[in-house]
Amino acid sequence: MSDSCVVWFTPSSNLFPTSSKALKTSHREPMIHAEILSHSADIMCLQEVDRLEKLSSTLEQAGYSFAYAAGPGKQHGCLIAYKQNKYSRVDELIIEYDKQEVHEDSSHPATRIGSSRITKNIGFMVALAEVGADHQGVIIATTHLFWHPAFTYERARQAGILIREVLHFRQSMKLDHWPCIIAGDFNFTPDDPAYSLLVGDSLTEAQSQCLHMSRVIHITIDPTIVSTAKKADDEEGDGSEADPDRVINNSRVATSSDGLLSDLELTSLFINGAKLRSAYDEGQRTQRDNGTPGDLYTFGDRVSLPPTRLGAHEPMWTSYTNYWKTTLDYIFFVDTPKHSINVAGYLNPHRTTDMEAGLPQIGVCGSDHVSLCAELLLS
């Protein structure tokens, strides 16, 4: 089984001043289409997909079927594509994070939801049955979590809801013997609290502090808050100002009556699900442990993350532009009670020298995120 994670986006010259002709649709679109098809993946997860009519034609001609979903009012969405000669769709589910409850013991809807702001982000999942196989298949989920760097708590809440709902989706169809693959643009780095919670690591003191500082209530939740900034930040930031995305505006400090989850409650939200495994973190860790690192450069090589901590062997970069350079994209998976998944191979990440001019770039990558691709085997 080959799985791919690709980001599709509509660029602006203000965000990508070094990308030149790569910003033009006539150059960028063929590049992205060619890259998507070059891996011949059995299953693909795409985020920030727009111009769906163009992409759908390309996918169908290449033998793929697909399912697409977008958050309310969003001009782009998430897409899961699969080879139609290998899989058939059994069911699908859209999760609107803004409406998902995390408390059961409150009479007030907002408190039960426990959200710090309205983001319009979604999780999207499909159940795919293997063609010609008796009751075999896979659960595929993708997401594009809220982008604002300062809203650490909200991203952690969304990630916890995603894994909870993926496992519930699998259980509701009595498909516990099907593995789950969860790939997408999570908008957090491997040293983020949400990553640690997803993979079952304990929170560090620094991560707890990040969560504490981001437990706020935004004006989208409490309209009585007096606005302190005019800039709308419900879509991806441009990074062109003096780091405005590190500041939380139009918000107040949360109180207990707002229902935001404590560290312990957040941990419980994840523990009630399952520990995720990462294709790249495991694949690159194994390569290094076997003494064949080659041109292997990881996230842990550029930050102060102990090599023994999960996430240290994620790619050094998955997004590399003039204004931001970071790791935000992952291919996670969940074993079944009777079978485990092995990482048989993965697409080598781009070298830093290839991306130094800033993505997107003609001849390198048509997106500001690079593709991730892994071969996963069920044993």
Tab-separated table of C-alpha atoms in Angstrom:
chain	number	residue	atom	x	y	z
A	1	MET	CA	0.000	0.000	0.000
A	2	SER	CA	1.485	3.325	-1.044
A	3	ASP	CA	0.198	6.506	0.584
A	4	SER	CA	0.935	10.102	-0.335
A	5	CYS	CA	0.365	13.500	1.271
A	6	VAL	CA	0.450	16.554	-0.993
A	7	VAL	CA	-0.565	20.172	-0.351
A	8	TRP	CA	-2.317	22.212	-3.033
A	9	PHE	CA	-2.665	25.962	-2.675
A	10	THR	CA	-3.358	29.273	-4.405
A	11	PRO	CA	-0.317	31.527	-3.928
A	12	SER	CA	0.206	35.274	-3.623
A	13	SER	CA	3.291	37.198	-4.734
A	14	ASN	CA	3.345	38.922	-1.323
A	15	LEU	CA	3.766	35.588	0.427
A	16	PHE	CA	6.262	34.149	-2.049
A	17	PRO	CA	8.444	36.995	-3.421
A	18	THR	CA	11.193	34.614	-4.603
A	19	SER	CA	8.964	32.235	-6.563
A	20	SER	CA	8.574	34.329	-9.723
A	21	LYS	CA	7.021	32.307	-12.586
A	22	ALA	CA	6.199	29.410	-10.254
A	23	LEU	CA	3.289	31.511	-8.953
A	24	LYS	CA	1.578	31.556	-12.328
A	25	THR	CA	-1.149	28.965	-12.664
A	26	SER	CA	0.058	28.045	-16.151
A	27	HIS	CA	3.398	26.921	-14.650
A	28	ARG	CA	2.371	25.789	-11.182
A	29	GLU	CA	-0.660	23.655	-12.014
A	30	PRO	CA	1.107	21.280	-14.457
A	31	MET	CA	3.970	20.909	-11.975
A	32	ILE	CA	1.643	19.910	-9.149
A	33	HIS	CA	-0.371	17.550	-11.341
A	34	ALA	CA	2.809	15.875	-12.582
A	35	GLU	CA	4.189	15.480	-9.071
A	36	ILE	CA	0.933	14.035	-7.742
A	37	LEU	CA	0.922	11.356	-10.429
A	38	SER	CA	4.674	10.656	-10.427
A	39	HIS	CA	4.540	8.564	-7.251
A	40	SER	CA	1.773	6.296	-8.574
A	41	ALA	CA	0.409	6.128	-5.034
A	42	ASP	CA	-2.492	3.794	-4.319
A	43	ILE	CA	-3.985	6.439	-2.016
A	44	MET	CA	-3.384	10.205	-1.816
A	45	CYS	CA	-4.347	12.808	0.763
A	46	LEU	CA	-4.374	16.398	-0.482
A	47	GLN	CA	-5.012	19.609	1.458
A	48	GLU	CA	-5.862	23.202	0.486
A	49	VAL	CA	-7.283	21.912	-2.787
A	50	ASP	CA	-8.875	24.475	-5.081
A	51	ARG	CA	-9.508	24.468	-8.855
A	52	LEU	CA	-11.147	21.101	-8.256
A	53	GLU	CA	-12.528	20.864	-11.783
A	54	LYS	CA	-8.982	20.802	-13.216
A	55	LEU	CA	-7.566	18.398	-10.666
A	56	SER	CA	-10.503	15.995	-10.846
A	57	SER	CA	-10.037	15.574	-14.591
A	58	THR	CA	-6.341	14.804	-14.105
A	59	LEU	CA	-7.075	12.244	-11.402
A	60	GLU	CA	-9.859	10.511	-13.316
A	61	GLN	CA	-7.730	10.194	-16.456
A	62	ALA	CA	-5.029	8.555	-14.335
A	63	GLY	CA	-7.466	5.979	-12.958
A	64	TYR	CA	-8.264	7.558	-9.592
A	65	SER	CA	-11.586	8.095	-7.870
A	66	PHE	CA	-11.766	10.661	-5.089
A	67	ALA	CA	-13.788	12.206	-2.283
A	68	TYR	CA	-13.650	15.922	-1.429
A	69	ALA	CA	-14.807	18.048	1.502
A	70	ALA	CA	-14.354	21.666	2.634
A	71	GLY	CA	-15.097	23.586	5.797
A	72	PRO	CA	-18.026	26.018	5.857
A	73	GLY	CA	-17.294	29.010	3.633
A	74	LYS	CA	-13.819	27.749	2.728
A	75	GLN	CA	-12.625	28.158	-0.864
A	76	HIS	CA	-10.326	25.146	-0.568
A	77	GLY	CA	-10.686	21.744	1.006
A	78	CYS	CA	-9.314	18.257	1.620
A	79	LEU	CA	-9.290	15.479	-0.971
A	80	ILE	CA	-8.672	11.736	-0.689
A	81	ALA	CA	-7.906	9.978	-3.976
A	82	TYR	CA	-7.545	6.239	-4.517
A	83	LYS	CA	-6.898	3.924	-7.447
A	84	GLN	CA	-10.300	2.717	-8.554
A	85	ASN	CA	-8.971	-0.686	-9.635
A	86	LYS	CA	-7.726	-1.314	-6.088
A	87	TYR	CA	-10.287	0.283	-3.778
A	88	SER	CA	-13.970	1.110	-3.577
A	89	ARG	CA	-15.498	3.625	-1.204
A	90	VAL	CA	-17.674	2.213	1.585
A	91	ASP	CA	-18.454	5.387	3.536
A	92	GLU	CA	-17.126	8.837	4.382
A	93	LEU	CA	-17.392	11.366	7.208
A	94	ILE	CA	-16.688	15.078	7.612
A	95	ILE	CA	-15.753	16.378	11.064
A	96	GLU	CA	-16.273	20.099	11.747
A	97	TYR	CA	-13.972	20.791	14.675
A	98	ASP	CA	-15.953	23.894	15.655
A	99	LYS	CA	-18.981	21.735	16.482
A	100	GLN	CA	-17.296	18.779	18.199
A	101	GLU	CA	-17.868	18.390	21.939
A	102	VAL	CA	-15.122	17.389	24.365
A	103	HIS	CA	-17.154	17.510	27.607
A	104	GLU	CA	-20.249	15.502	28.503
A	105	ASP	CA	-21.046	17.031	31.885
A	106	SER	CA	-22.031	20.585	30.973
A	107	SER	CA	-25.398	22.077	30.170
A	108	HIS	CA	-23.933	24.919	28.087
A	109	PRO	CA	-23.046	24.056	24.438
A	110	ALA	CA	-19.966	26.308	24.283
A	111	THR	CA	-18.549	24.759	27.438
A	112	ARG	CA	-19.106	21.237	26.093
A	113	ILE	CA	-17.237	22.146	22.907
A	114	GLY	CA	-14.244	23.631	24.744
A	115	SER	CA	-12.962	25.594	21.758
A	116	SER	CA	-10.821	28.724	21.930
A	117	ARG	CA	-11.967	30.084	18.559
A	118	ILE	CA	-13.988	29.347	15.432
A	119	THR	CA	-11.627	28.178	12.668
A	120	LYS	CA	-13.826	26.406	10.052
A	121	ASN	CA	-11.252	23.610	9.784
A	122	ILE	CA	-12.304	20.026	9.190
A	123	GLY	CA	-11.196	16.444	9.396
A	124	PHE	CA	-12.236	14.170	6.527
A	125	MET	CA	-12.178	10.383	6.375
A	126	VAL	CA	-13.219	7.553	4.085
A	127	ALA	CA	-13.477	3.795	4.468
A	128	LEU	CA	-11.972	2.029	1.445
A	129	ALA	CA	-12.575	-1.659	0.731
A	130	GLU	CA	-9.950	-3.576	-1.221
A	131	VAL	CA	-11.249	-4.683	-4.612
A	132	GLY	CA	-11.365	-8.474	-4.797
A	133	ALA	CA	-10.444	-8.974	-1.140
A	134	ASP	CA	-12.849	-10.458	1.377
A	135	HIS	CA	-13.707	-7.858	4.027
A	136	GLN	CA	-10.289	-6.175	3.803
A	137	GLY	CA	-9.696	-2.461	3.581
A	138	VAL	CA	-8.321	0.667	5.203
A	139	ILE	CA	-9.587	3.813	6.921
A	140	ILE	CA	-8.023	6.960	5.426
A	141	ALA	CA	-8.251	10.365	7.099
A	142	THR	CA	-6.814	13.744	6.223
A	143	THR	CA	-6.975	17.201	7.729
A	144	HIS	CA	-5.715	20.748	7.565
A	145	LEU	CA	-5.541	22.037	11.147
A	146	PHE	CA	-5.776	25.713	12.093
A	147	TRP	CA	-2.709	27.590	10.918
A	148	HIS	CA	-2.131	30.422	13.448
A	149	PRO	CA	1.144	29.569	15.293
A	150	ALA	CA	-0.013	31.074	18.595
A	151	PHE	CA	-3.164	28.914	18.888
A	152	THR	CA	-1.361	25.842	20.222
A	153	TYR	CA	-4.276	24.738	22.408
A	154	GLU	CA	-6.808	24.842	19.583
A	155	ARG	CA	-4.627	22.717	17.312
A	156	ALA	CA	-4.135	20.167	20.089
A	157	ARG	CA	-7.892	20.040	20.662
A	158	GLN	CA	-8.517	19.525	16.934
A	159	ALA	CA	-5.880	16.779	16.704
A	160	GLY	CA	-7.396	14.938	19.665
A	161	ILE	CA	-10.853	15.134	18.151
A	162	LEU	CA	-9.543	13.836	14.832
A	163	ILE	CA	-8.058	10.621	16.228
A	164	ARG	CA	-11.105	10.097	18.465
A	165	GLU	CA	-13.481	10.391	15.516
A	166	VAL	CA	-11.350	8.257	13.173
A	167	LEU	CA	-11.404	5.379	15.655
A	168	HIS	CA	-15.121	5.863	16.314
A	169	PHE	CA	-15.756	5.845	12.548
A	170	ARG	CA	-13.902	2.548	12.251
A	171	GLN	CA	-15.686	1.043	15.248
A	172	SER	CA	-19.144	2.190	14.139
A	173	MET	CA	-18.798	0.107	10.969
A	174	LYS	CA	-17.345	-2.861	12.874
A	175	LEU	CA	-14.100	-2.563	10.914
A	176	ASP	CA	-11.619	-2.795	13.785
A	177	HIS	CA	-9.521	-5.176	11.683
A	178	TRP	CA	-8.865	-2.356	9.168
A	179	PRO	CA	-5.776	-0.175	9.773
A	180	CYS	CA	-6.076	3.617	9.859
A	181	ILE	CA	-3.832	6.046	7.978
A	182	ILE	CA	-4.027	9.717	8.933
A	183	ALA	CA	-2.056	12.096	6.694
A	184	GLY	CA	-2.205	15.839	6.243
A	185	ASP	CA	-1.081	19.360	7.016
A	186	PHE	CA	-1.221	19.481	10.812
A	187	ASN	CA	0.355	22.934	11.077
A	188	PHE	CA	2.443	21.919	14.078
A	189	THR	CA	6.077	20.861	14.434
A	190	PRO	CA	7.350	17.576	15.936
A	191	ASP	CA	8.218	19.348	19.224
A	192	ASP	CA	4.663	20.708	19.560
A	193	PRO	CA	2.338	19.483	22.343
A	194	ALA	CA	-0.138	18.070	19.820
A	195	TYR	CA	2.517	15.884	18.181
A	196	SER	CA	3.616	14.469	21.526
A	197	LEU	CA	0.019	13.773	22.527
A	198	LEU	CA	-0.698	12.020	19.219
A	199	VAL	CA	2.254	9.649	19.498
A	200	GLY	CA	1.822	8.994	23.222
A	201	ASP	CA	4.750	10.987	24.619
A	202	SER	CA	4.346	12.864	27.883
A	203	LEU	CA	4.187	16.653	27.745
A	204	THR	CA	7.350	18.564	28.622
A	205	GLU	CA	7.285	21.597	30.883
A	206	ALA	CA	7.844	23.858	27.864
A	207	GLN	CA	4.937	22.247	26.000
A	208	SER	CA	2.630	22.702	28.985
A	209	GLN	CA	3.617	26.363	29.078
A	210	CYS	CA	2.758	26.748	25.362
A	211	LEU	CA	-0.658	25.258	25.990
A	212	HIS	CA	-1.197	27.519	29.008
A	213	MET	CA	-0.318	30.677	27.069
A	214	SER	CA	-2.733	29.757	24.266
A	215	ARG	CA	-5.771	29.045	26.448
A	216	VAL	CA	-7.687	32.113	25.367
A	217	ILE	CA	-11.166	32.886	24.090
A	218	HIS	CA	-11.310	34.565	20.693
A	219	ILE	CA	-13.890	37.080	19.589
A	220	THR	CA	-15.394	34.417	17.299
A	221	ILE	CA	-16.449	32.554	20.472
A	222	ASP	CA	-17.253	35.578	22.651
A	223	PRO	CA	-18.551	38.508	20.542
A	224	THR	CA	-18.528	40.811	23.589
A	225	ILE	CA	-14.730	41.053	23.312
A	226	VAL	CA	-13.575	44.461	22.128
A	227	SER	CA	-11.658	44.123	18.871
A	228	THR	CA	-7.958	45.008	19.149
A	229	ALA	CA	-6.874	44.341	15.562
A	230	LYS	CA	-8.442	44.655	12.121
A	231	LYS	CA	-6.455	41.952	10.357
A	232	ALA	CA	-8.505	38.859	9.599
A	233	ASP	CA	-6.637	35.679	10.470
A	234	ASP	CA	-9.015	32.891	9.570
A	235	GLU	CA	-6.861	31.994	6.550
A	236	GLU	CA	-3.136	31.338	6.296
A	237	GLY	CA	-0.964	34.258	7.386
A	238	ASP	CA	1.471	35.972	5.062
A	239	GLY	CA	4.472	36.242	7.368
A	240	SER	CA	5.377	39.583	5.778
A	241	GLU	CA	4.909	41.712	8.885
A	242	ALA	CA	7.038	41.786	12.034
A	243	ASP	CA	5.983	38.317	13.146
A	244	PRO	CA	2.306	39.240	13.752
A	245	ASP	CA	1.303	35.572	13.738
A	246	ARG	CA	2.957	35.034	17.114
A	247	VAL	CA	0.513	37.474	18.745
A	248	ILE	CA	-3.028	36.571	19.787
A	249	ASN	CA	-5.373	39.461	19.092
A	250	ASN	CA	-9.099	39.946	19.675
A	251	SER	CA	-9.073	37.548	22.603
A	252	ARG	CA	-9.333	37.307	26.389
A	253	VAL	CA	-7.888	34.900	28.914
A	254	ALA	CA	-10.061	31.805	29.289
A	255	THR	CA	-11.869	31.075	32.549
A	256	SER	CA	-13.043	27.740	33.939
A	257	SER	CA	-16.582	28.431	32.702
A	258	ASP	CA	-15.301	28.442	29.082
A	259	GLY	CA	-14.636	24.701	29.284
A	260	LEU	CA	-11.158	24.640	27.734
A	261	LEU	CA	-9.398	21.373	28.433
A	262	SER	CA	-6.622	21.179	31.018
A	263	ASP	CA	-3.393	19.332	30.234
A	264	LEU	CA	-4.773	16.279	32.011
A	265	GLU	CA	-8.063	16.449	30.113
A	266	LEU	CA	-6.245	16.898	26.801
A	267	THR	CA	-4.092	13.877	27.558
A	268	SER	CA	-7.216	11.861	28.371
A	269	LEU	CA	-8.761	12.878	25.041
A	270	PHE	CA	-5.783	11.334	23.243
A	271	ILE	CA	-5.330	8.323	25.541
A	272	ASN	CA	-8.938	7.311	24.893
A	273	GLY	CA	-7.925	6.954	21.252
A	274	ALA	CA	-4.687	5.274	20.228
A	275	LYS	CA	-1.018	6.129	19.928
A	276	LEU	CA	-0.177	7.074	16.358
A	277	ARG	CA	2.979	5.946	14.608
A	278	SER	CA	4.721	8.117	12.016
A	279	ALA	CA	5.927	6.681	8.714
A	280	TYR	CA	8.796	9.146	8.348
A	281	ASP	CA	9.864	9.213	11.978
A	282	GLU	CA	10.065	5.410	12.024
A	283	GLY	CA	11.510	5.052	8.522
A	284	GLN	CA	14.302	7.583	8.962
A	285	ARG	CA	15.052	6.423	12.499
A	286	THR	CA	15.499	2.861	11.203
A	287	GLN	CA	17.737	4.068	8.384
A	288	ARG	CA	19.967	5.921	10.836
A	289	ASP	CA	20.000	3.058	13.362
A	290	ASN	CA	21.073	0.664	10.593
A	291	GLY	CA	24.119	2.803	9.921
A	292	THR	CA	23.070	3.896	6.421
A	293	PRO	CA	22.123	7.570	6.930
A	294	GLY	CA	23.429	8.805	3.562
A	295	ASP	CA	22.015	12.283	2.981
A	296	LEU	CA	19.633	11.893	5.924
A	297	TYR	CA	18.837	15.199	7.629
A	298	THR	CA	16.049	15.275	10.184
A	299	PHE	CA	14.031	17.709	12.256
A	300	GLY	CA	16.020	16.690	15.307
A	301	ASP	CA	19.259	17.645	13.563
A	302	ARG	CA	18.262	21.305	13.449
A	303	VAL	CA	16.470	21.753	16.786
A	304	SER	CA	17.283	20.763	20.356
A	305	LEU	CA	15.175	17.606	20.306
A	306	PRO	CA	16.738	14.467	21.849
A	307	PRO	CA	17.181	11.757	19.203
A	308	THR	CA	15.336	9.303	21.452
A	309	ARG	CA	12.173	11.430	21.504
A	310	LEU	CA	9.469	10.586	18.994
A	311	GLY	CA	9.390	13.130	16.160
A	312	ALA	CA	13.142	13.719	16.103
A	313	HIS	CA	13.447	11.820	12.812
A	314	GLU	CA	10.680	13.589	10.924
A	315	PRO	CA	11.883	15.416	7.772
A	316	MET	CA	13.988	18.481	8.418
A	317	TRP	CA	11.518	20.514	6.369
A	318	THR	CA	8.125	19.908	4.776
A	319	SER	CA	7.454	23.594	4.032
A	320	TYR	CA	10.200	25.942	2.896
A	321	THR	CA	9.497	29.480	1.705
A	322	ASN	CA	11.010	32.929	1.884
A	323	TYR	CA	9.123	33.704	5.117
A	324	TRP	CA	8.778	30.344	6.889
A	325	LYS	CA	10.759	27.122	6.937
A	326	THR	CA	9.419	24.312	9.066
A	327	THR	CA	7.977	20.790	9.387
A	328	LEU	CA	4.166	20.619	9.412
A	329	ASP	CA	3.086	17.550	7.423
A	330	TYR	CA	2.957	13.899	8.462
A	331	ILE	CA	1.814	10.408	7.525
A	332	PHE	CA	0.563	8.720	10.703
A	333	PHE	CA	-0.978	5.286	11.045
A	334	VAL	CA	-2.741	3.090	13.598
A	335	ASP	CA	-2.321	-0.678	13.787
A	336	THR	CA	-5.187	-3.125	14.132
A	337	PRO	CA	-5.638	-5.314	17.233
A	338	LYS	CA	-4.278	-8.348	15.343
A	339	HIS	CA	-1.939	-6.828	12.751
A	340	SER	CA	0.809	-4.216	12.657
A	341	ILE	CA	1.978	-1.905	9.895
A	342	ASN	CA	5.580	-1.884	8.696
A	343	VAL	CA	7.231	1.024	6.889
A	344	ALA	CA	8.694	-0.652	3.792
A	345	GLY	CA	9.948	2.556	2.190
A	346	TYR	CA	9.484	6.299	1.883
A	347	LEU	CA	10.190	9.147	-0.516
A	348	ASN	CA	13.430	10.906	0.418
A	349	PRO	CA	12.726	14.485	1.532
A	350	HIS	CA	14.069	17.369	-0.534
A	351	ARG	CA	17.543	18.583	0.399
A	352	THR	CA	17.802	22.072	1.862
A	353	THR	CA	20.054	23.174	-1.002
A	354	ASP	CA	17.286	22.337	-3.485
A	355	MET	CA	14.846	24.661	-1.713
A	356	GLU	CA	17.075	27.555	-0.646
A	357	ALA	CA	15.451	29.948	-3.131
A	358	GLY	CA	12.099	29.357	-1.434
A	359	LEU	CA	9.171	27.242	-2.646
A	360	PRO	CA	7.314	27.069	-4.937
A	361	GLN	CA	10.097	26.955	-7.515
A	362	ILE	CA	10.191	25.914	-11.178
A	363	GLY	CA	11.851	22.533	-11.520
A	364	VAL	CA	11.680	21.812	-7.780
A	365	CYS	CA	8.140	21.902	-6.394
A	366	GLY	CA	4.894	23.608	-7.395
A	367	SER	CA	3.681	23.971	-3.809
A	368	ASP	CA	5.062	25.620	-0.682
A	369	HIS	CA	4.914	22.163	0.936
A	370	VAL	CA	6.820	19.127	-0.340
A	371	SER	CA	5.234	15.752	-0.980
A	372	LEU	CA	5.474	12.940	1.523
A	373	CYS	CA	5.071	9.360	0.296
A	374	ALA	CA	5.427	6.057	2.135
A	375	GLU	CA	5.006	2.382	1.351
A	376	LEU	CA	3.190	0.655	4.209
A	377	LEU	CA	2.775	-3.099	4.603
A	378	LEU	CA	0.265	-4.827	6.862
A	379	SER	CA	1.714	-7.894	8.580
